[in-house]
XYZ file of N, CA and C in Angstrom:
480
model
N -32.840 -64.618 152.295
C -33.339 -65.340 153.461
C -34.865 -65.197 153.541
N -35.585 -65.919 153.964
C -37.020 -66.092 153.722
C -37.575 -65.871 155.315
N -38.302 -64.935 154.968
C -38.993 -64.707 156.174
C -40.010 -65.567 157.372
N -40.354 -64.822 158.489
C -40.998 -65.898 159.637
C -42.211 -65.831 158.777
N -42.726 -65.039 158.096
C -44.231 -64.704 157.977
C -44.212 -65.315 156.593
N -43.299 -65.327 155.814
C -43.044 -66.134 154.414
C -43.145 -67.858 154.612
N -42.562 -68.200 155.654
C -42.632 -69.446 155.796
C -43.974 -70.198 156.427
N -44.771 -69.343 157.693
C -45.695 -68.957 158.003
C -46.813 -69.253 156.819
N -46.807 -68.262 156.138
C -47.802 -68.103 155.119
C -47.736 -69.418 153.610
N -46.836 -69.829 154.007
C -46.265 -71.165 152.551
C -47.314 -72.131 153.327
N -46.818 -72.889 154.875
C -47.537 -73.405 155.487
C -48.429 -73.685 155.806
N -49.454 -72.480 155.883
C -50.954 -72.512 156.012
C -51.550 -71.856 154.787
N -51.064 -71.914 153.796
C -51.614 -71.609 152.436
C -52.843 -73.124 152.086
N -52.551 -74.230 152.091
C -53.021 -75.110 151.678
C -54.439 -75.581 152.817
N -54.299 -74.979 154.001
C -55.283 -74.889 155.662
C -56.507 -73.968 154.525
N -55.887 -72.546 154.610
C -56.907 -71.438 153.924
C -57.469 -72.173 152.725
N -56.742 -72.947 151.253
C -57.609 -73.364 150.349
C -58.520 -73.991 150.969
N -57.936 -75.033 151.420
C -59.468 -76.103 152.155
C -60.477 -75.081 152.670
N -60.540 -74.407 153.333
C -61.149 -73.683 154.217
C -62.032 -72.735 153.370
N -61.573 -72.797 152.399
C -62.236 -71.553 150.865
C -61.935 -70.045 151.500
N -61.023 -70.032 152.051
C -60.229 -68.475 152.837
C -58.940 -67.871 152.174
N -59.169 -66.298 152.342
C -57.935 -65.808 151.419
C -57.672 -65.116 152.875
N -56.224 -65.094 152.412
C -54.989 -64.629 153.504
C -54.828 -63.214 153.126
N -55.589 -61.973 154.019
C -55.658 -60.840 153.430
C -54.155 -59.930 153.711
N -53.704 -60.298 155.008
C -52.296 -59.790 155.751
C -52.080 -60.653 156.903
N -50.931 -60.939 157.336
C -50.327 -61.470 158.567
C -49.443 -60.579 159.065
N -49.769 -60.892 160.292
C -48.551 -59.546 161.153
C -48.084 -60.673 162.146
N -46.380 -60.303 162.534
C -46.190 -61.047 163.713
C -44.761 -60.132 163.706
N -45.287 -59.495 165.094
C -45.280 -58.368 165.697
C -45.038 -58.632 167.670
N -44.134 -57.768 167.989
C -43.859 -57.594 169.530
C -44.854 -56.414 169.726
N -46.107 -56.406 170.503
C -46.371 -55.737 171.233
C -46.217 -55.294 172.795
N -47.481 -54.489 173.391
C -46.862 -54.359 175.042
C -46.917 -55.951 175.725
N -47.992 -57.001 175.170
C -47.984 -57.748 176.215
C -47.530 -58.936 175.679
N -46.390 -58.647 174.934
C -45.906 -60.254 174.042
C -45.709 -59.991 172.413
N -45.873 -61.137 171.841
C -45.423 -61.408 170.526
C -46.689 -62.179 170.363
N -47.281 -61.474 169.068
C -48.780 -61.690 168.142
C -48.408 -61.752 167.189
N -48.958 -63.004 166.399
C -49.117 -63.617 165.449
C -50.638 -63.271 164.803
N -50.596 -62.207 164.072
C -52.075 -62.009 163.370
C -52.573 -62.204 162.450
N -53.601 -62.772 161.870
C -53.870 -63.780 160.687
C -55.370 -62.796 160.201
N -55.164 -62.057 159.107
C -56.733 -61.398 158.587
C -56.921 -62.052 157.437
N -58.172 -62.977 157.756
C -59.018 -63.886 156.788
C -60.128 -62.924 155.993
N -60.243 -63.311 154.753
C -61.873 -62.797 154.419
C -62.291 -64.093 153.454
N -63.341 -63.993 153.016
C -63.960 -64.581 152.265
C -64.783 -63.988 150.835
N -65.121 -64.536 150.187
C -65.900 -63.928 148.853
C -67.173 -63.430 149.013
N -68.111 -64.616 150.142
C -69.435 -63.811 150.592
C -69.406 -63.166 151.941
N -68.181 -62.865 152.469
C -67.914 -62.857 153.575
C -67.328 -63.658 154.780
N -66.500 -63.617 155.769
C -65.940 -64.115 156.994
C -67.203 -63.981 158.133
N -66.737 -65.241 158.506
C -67.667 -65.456 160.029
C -66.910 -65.811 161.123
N -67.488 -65.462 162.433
C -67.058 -65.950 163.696
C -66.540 -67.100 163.369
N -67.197 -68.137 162.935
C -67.218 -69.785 162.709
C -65.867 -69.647 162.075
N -66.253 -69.135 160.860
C -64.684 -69.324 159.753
C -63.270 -68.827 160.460
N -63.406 -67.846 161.360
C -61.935 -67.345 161.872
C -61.346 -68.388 163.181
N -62.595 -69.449 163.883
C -62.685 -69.795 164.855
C -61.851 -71.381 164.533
N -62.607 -71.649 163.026
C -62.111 -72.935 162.206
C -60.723 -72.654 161.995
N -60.522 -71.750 160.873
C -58.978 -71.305 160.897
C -58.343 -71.387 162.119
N -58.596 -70.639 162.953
C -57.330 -70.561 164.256
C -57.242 -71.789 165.365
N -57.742 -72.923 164.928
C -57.533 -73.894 165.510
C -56.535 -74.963 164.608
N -56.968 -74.592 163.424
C -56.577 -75.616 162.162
C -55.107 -74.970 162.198
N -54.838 -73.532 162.126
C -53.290 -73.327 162.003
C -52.852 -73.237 163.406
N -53.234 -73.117 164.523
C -52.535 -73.503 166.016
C -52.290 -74.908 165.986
N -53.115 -75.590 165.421
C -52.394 -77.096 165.327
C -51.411 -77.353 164.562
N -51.271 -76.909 163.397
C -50.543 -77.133 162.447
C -48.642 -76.242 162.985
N -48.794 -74.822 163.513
C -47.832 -74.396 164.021
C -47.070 -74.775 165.203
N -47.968 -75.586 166.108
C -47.455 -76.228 166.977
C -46.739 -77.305 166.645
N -47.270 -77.968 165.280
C -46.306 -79.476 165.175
C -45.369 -78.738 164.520
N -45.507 -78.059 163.259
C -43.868 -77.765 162.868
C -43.296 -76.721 163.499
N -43.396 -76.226 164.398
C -42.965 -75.339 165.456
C -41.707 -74.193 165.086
N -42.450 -73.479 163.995
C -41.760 -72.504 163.244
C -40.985 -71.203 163.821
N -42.179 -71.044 164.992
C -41.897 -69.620 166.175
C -41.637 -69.993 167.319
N -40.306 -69.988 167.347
C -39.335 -70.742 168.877
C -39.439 -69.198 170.126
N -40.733 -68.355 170.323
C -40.937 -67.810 171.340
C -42.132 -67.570 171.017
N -42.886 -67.512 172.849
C -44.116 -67.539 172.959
C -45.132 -66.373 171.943
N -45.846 -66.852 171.632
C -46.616 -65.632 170.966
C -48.233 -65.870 171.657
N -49.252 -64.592 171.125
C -50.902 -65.244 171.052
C -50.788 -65.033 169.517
N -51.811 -65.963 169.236
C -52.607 -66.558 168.173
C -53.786 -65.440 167.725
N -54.197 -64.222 166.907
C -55.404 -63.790 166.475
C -55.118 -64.516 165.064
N -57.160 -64.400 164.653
C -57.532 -64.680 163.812
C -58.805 -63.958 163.548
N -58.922 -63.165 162.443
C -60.283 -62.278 162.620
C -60.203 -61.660 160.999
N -61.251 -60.845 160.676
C -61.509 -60.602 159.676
C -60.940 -58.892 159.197
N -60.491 -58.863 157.835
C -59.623 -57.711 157.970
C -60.318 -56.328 158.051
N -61.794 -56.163 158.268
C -62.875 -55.128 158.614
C -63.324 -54.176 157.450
N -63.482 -53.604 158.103
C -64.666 -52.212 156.812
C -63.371 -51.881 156.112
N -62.466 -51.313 156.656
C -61.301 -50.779 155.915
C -60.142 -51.625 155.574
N -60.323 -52.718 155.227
C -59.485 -53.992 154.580
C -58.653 -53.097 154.227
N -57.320 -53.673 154.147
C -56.127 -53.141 153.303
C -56.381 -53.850 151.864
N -55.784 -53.403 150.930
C -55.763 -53.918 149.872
C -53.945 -54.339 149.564
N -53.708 -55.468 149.301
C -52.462 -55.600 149.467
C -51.972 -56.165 147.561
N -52.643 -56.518 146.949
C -52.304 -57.501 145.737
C -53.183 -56.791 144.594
N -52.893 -56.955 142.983
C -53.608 -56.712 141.707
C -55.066 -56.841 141.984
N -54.746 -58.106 142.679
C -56.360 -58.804 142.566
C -57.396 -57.746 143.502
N -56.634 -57.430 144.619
C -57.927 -57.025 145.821
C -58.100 -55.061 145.077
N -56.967 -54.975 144.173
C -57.932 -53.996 143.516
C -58.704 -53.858 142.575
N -58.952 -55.254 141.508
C -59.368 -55.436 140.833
C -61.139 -55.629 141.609
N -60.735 -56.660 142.414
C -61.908 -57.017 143.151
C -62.837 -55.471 143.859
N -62.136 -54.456 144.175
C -62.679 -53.198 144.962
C -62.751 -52.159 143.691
N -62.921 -52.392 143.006
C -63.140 -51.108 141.719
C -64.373 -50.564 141.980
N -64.970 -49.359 142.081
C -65.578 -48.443 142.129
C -66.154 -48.286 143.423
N -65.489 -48.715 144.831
C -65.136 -48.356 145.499
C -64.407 -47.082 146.129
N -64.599 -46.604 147.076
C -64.035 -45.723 147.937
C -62.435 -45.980 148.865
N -61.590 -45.611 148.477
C -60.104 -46.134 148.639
C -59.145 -45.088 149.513
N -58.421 -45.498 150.268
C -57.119 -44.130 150.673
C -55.909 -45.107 150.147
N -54.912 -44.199 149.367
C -53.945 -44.455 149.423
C -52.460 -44.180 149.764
N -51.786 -44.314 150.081
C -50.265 -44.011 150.721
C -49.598 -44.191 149.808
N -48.600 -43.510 149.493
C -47.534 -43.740 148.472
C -45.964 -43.672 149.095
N -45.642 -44.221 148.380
C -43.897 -44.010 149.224
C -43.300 -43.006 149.240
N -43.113 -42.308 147.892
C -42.633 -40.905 147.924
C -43.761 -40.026 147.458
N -44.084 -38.622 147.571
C -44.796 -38.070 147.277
C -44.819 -37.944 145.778
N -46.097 -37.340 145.665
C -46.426 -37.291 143.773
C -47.268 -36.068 143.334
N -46.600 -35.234 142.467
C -47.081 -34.233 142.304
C -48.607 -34.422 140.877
N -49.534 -33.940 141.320
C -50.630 -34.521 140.619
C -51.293 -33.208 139.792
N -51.190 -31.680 140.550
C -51.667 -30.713 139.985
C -49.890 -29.736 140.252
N -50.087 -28.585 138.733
C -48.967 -27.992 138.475
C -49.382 -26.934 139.695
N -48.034 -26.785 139.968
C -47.777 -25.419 141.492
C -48.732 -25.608 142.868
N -48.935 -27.092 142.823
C -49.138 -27.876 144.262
C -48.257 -28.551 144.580
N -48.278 -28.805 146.259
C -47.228 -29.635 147.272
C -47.809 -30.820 146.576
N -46.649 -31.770 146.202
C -46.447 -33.148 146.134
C -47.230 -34.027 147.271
N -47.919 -34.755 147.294
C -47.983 -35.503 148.337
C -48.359 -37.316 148.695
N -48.579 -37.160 149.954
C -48.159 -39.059 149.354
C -49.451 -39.718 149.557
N -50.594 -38.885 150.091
C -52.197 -39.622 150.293
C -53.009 -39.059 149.437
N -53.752 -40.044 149.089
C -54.745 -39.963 148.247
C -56.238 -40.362 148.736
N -57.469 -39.879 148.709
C -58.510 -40.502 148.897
C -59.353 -40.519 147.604
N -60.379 -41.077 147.450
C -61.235 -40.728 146.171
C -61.852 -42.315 145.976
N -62.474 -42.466 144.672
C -62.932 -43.890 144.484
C -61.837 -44.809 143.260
N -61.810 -45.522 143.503
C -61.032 -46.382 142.813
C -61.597 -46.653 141.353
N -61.338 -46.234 140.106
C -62.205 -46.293 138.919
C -61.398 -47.369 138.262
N -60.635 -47.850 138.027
C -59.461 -48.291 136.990
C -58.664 -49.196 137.879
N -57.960 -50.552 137.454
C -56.838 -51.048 137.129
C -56.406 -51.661 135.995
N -55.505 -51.239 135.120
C -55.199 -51.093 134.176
C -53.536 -52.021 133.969
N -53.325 -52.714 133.703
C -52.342 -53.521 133.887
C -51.249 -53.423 135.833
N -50.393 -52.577 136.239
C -50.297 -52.492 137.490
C -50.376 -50.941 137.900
N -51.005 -50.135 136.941
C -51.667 -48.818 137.483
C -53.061 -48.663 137.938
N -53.272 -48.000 138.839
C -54.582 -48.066 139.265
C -55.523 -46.311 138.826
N -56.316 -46.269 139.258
C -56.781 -44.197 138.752
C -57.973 -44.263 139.530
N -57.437 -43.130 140.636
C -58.180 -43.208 141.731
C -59.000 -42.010 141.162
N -60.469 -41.477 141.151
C -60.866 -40.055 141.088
C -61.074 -39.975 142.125
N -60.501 -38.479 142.223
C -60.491 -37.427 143.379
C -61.336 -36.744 143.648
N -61.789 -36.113 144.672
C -62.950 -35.341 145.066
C -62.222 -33.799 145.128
N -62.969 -32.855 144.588
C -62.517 -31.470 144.992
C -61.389 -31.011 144.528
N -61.020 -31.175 143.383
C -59.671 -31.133 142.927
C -59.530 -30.521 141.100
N -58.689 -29.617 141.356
C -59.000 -29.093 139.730
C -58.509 -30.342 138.344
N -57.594 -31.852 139.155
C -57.199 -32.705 138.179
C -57.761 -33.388 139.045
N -59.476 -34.274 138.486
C -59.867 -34.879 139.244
C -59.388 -36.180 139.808
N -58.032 -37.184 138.858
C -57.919 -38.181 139.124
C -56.360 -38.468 139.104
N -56.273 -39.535 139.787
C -54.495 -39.568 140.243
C -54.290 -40.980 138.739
N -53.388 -41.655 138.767
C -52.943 -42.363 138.375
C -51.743 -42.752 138.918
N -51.731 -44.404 139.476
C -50.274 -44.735 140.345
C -50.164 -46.052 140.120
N -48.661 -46.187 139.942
C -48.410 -47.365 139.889
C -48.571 -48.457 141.031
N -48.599 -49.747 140.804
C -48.909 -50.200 142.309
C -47.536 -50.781 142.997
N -46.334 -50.497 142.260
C -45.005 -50.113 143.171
C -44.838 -48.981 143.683
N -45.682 -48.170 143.405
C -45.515 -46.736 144.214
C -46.056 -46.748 145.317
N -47.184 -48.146 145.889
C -47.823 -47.783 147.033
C -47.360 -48.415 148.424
N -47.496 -47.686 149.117
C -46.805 -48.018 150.713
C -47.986 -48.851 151.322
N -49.207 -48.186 151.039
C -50.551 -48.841 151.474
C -51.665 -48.473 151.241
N -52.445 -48.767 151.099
C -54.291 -49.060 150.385
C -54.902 -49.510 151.100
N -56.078 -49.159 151.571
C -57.493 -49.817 152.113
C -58.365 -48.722 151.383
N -59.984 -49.662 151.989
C -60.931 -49.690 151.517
C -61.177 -48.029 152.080
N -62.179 -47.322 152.180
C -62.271 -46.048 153.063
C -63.720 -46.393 153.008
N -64.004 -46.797 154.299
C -65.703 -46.457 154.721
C -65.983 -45.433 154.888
N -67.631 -44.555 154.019
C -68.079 -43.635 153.980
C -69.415 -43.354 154.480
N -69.434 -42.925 155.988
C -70.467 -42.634 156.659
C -71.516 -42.192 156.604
């Protein structure tokens, strides 16, 4: 069965080409004050007010005529920020030598007679067919190596 956010995202796939916009994550989600529909745009030289403002009119029109979400929701549209998730091959290909956290699903033992564990921080050096090799800071095995079915979640890590 194909999802709200699958069908969602088929739909306004062809809105974002025109628009020269990549679809970084969608959430549509019950919060405290309703049901949000969240749309994180970026761009190659960057997202603007303008560009998220263009988008969220172009797909409120478009969702209203084929009227996919039969209960009320709000509409965001905004840019996925300093700490973008990284969700696809590409957005790690694109963030290589970068500063990264990662989540893993099950824990992973990386140094002998240490706790397993499932986060990682460090810079992103490598993607290598669907493994990535994060180096680690402070660590007697400086660098992880993970598959990118092993990961629960990835973003960028801004460094102050």
């Amino acid at each position: 069965m194909v999802s709200i956010t699958d069908k969602i995202t088929e739909l306004i796939q062809p809105i974002l080409d025109d628009l020269d916009l990549e679809l970084v994550d969608l959430e549509y989600k019950r919060e405290q004050n309703g049901w949000i529909l969240r749309f994180f745009l970026d761009k190659e030289d960057g997202i603007t007010l303008d560009n998220c403002a263009e988008a969220s009119r172009e797909i409120s029109s478009l969702l209203d005529v084929e009227d996919v979400i039969q209960t009320a929701y709000n509409l965001e549209v905004s840019s996925p920020g300093i700490e973008r998730p990284l969700k696809t091959k590409e957005h790690f290909l694109r963030f290589v030598g970068e500063n990264i956290k990662v989540k893993t699903i099950l824990p992973v033992t990386i140094e002998d007679g240490k706790k397993p564990q499932k986060t990682f921080a460090g810079i992103l050096k490598e993607v290598n067919g669907d493994i990535i090799k994060v180096q680690l800071q402070g660590r007697a095995k400086p660098e992880v190596e993970l598959s990118l079915d092993q990961i629960e979640k990835a973003n960028l890590k801004f460094e102050f």
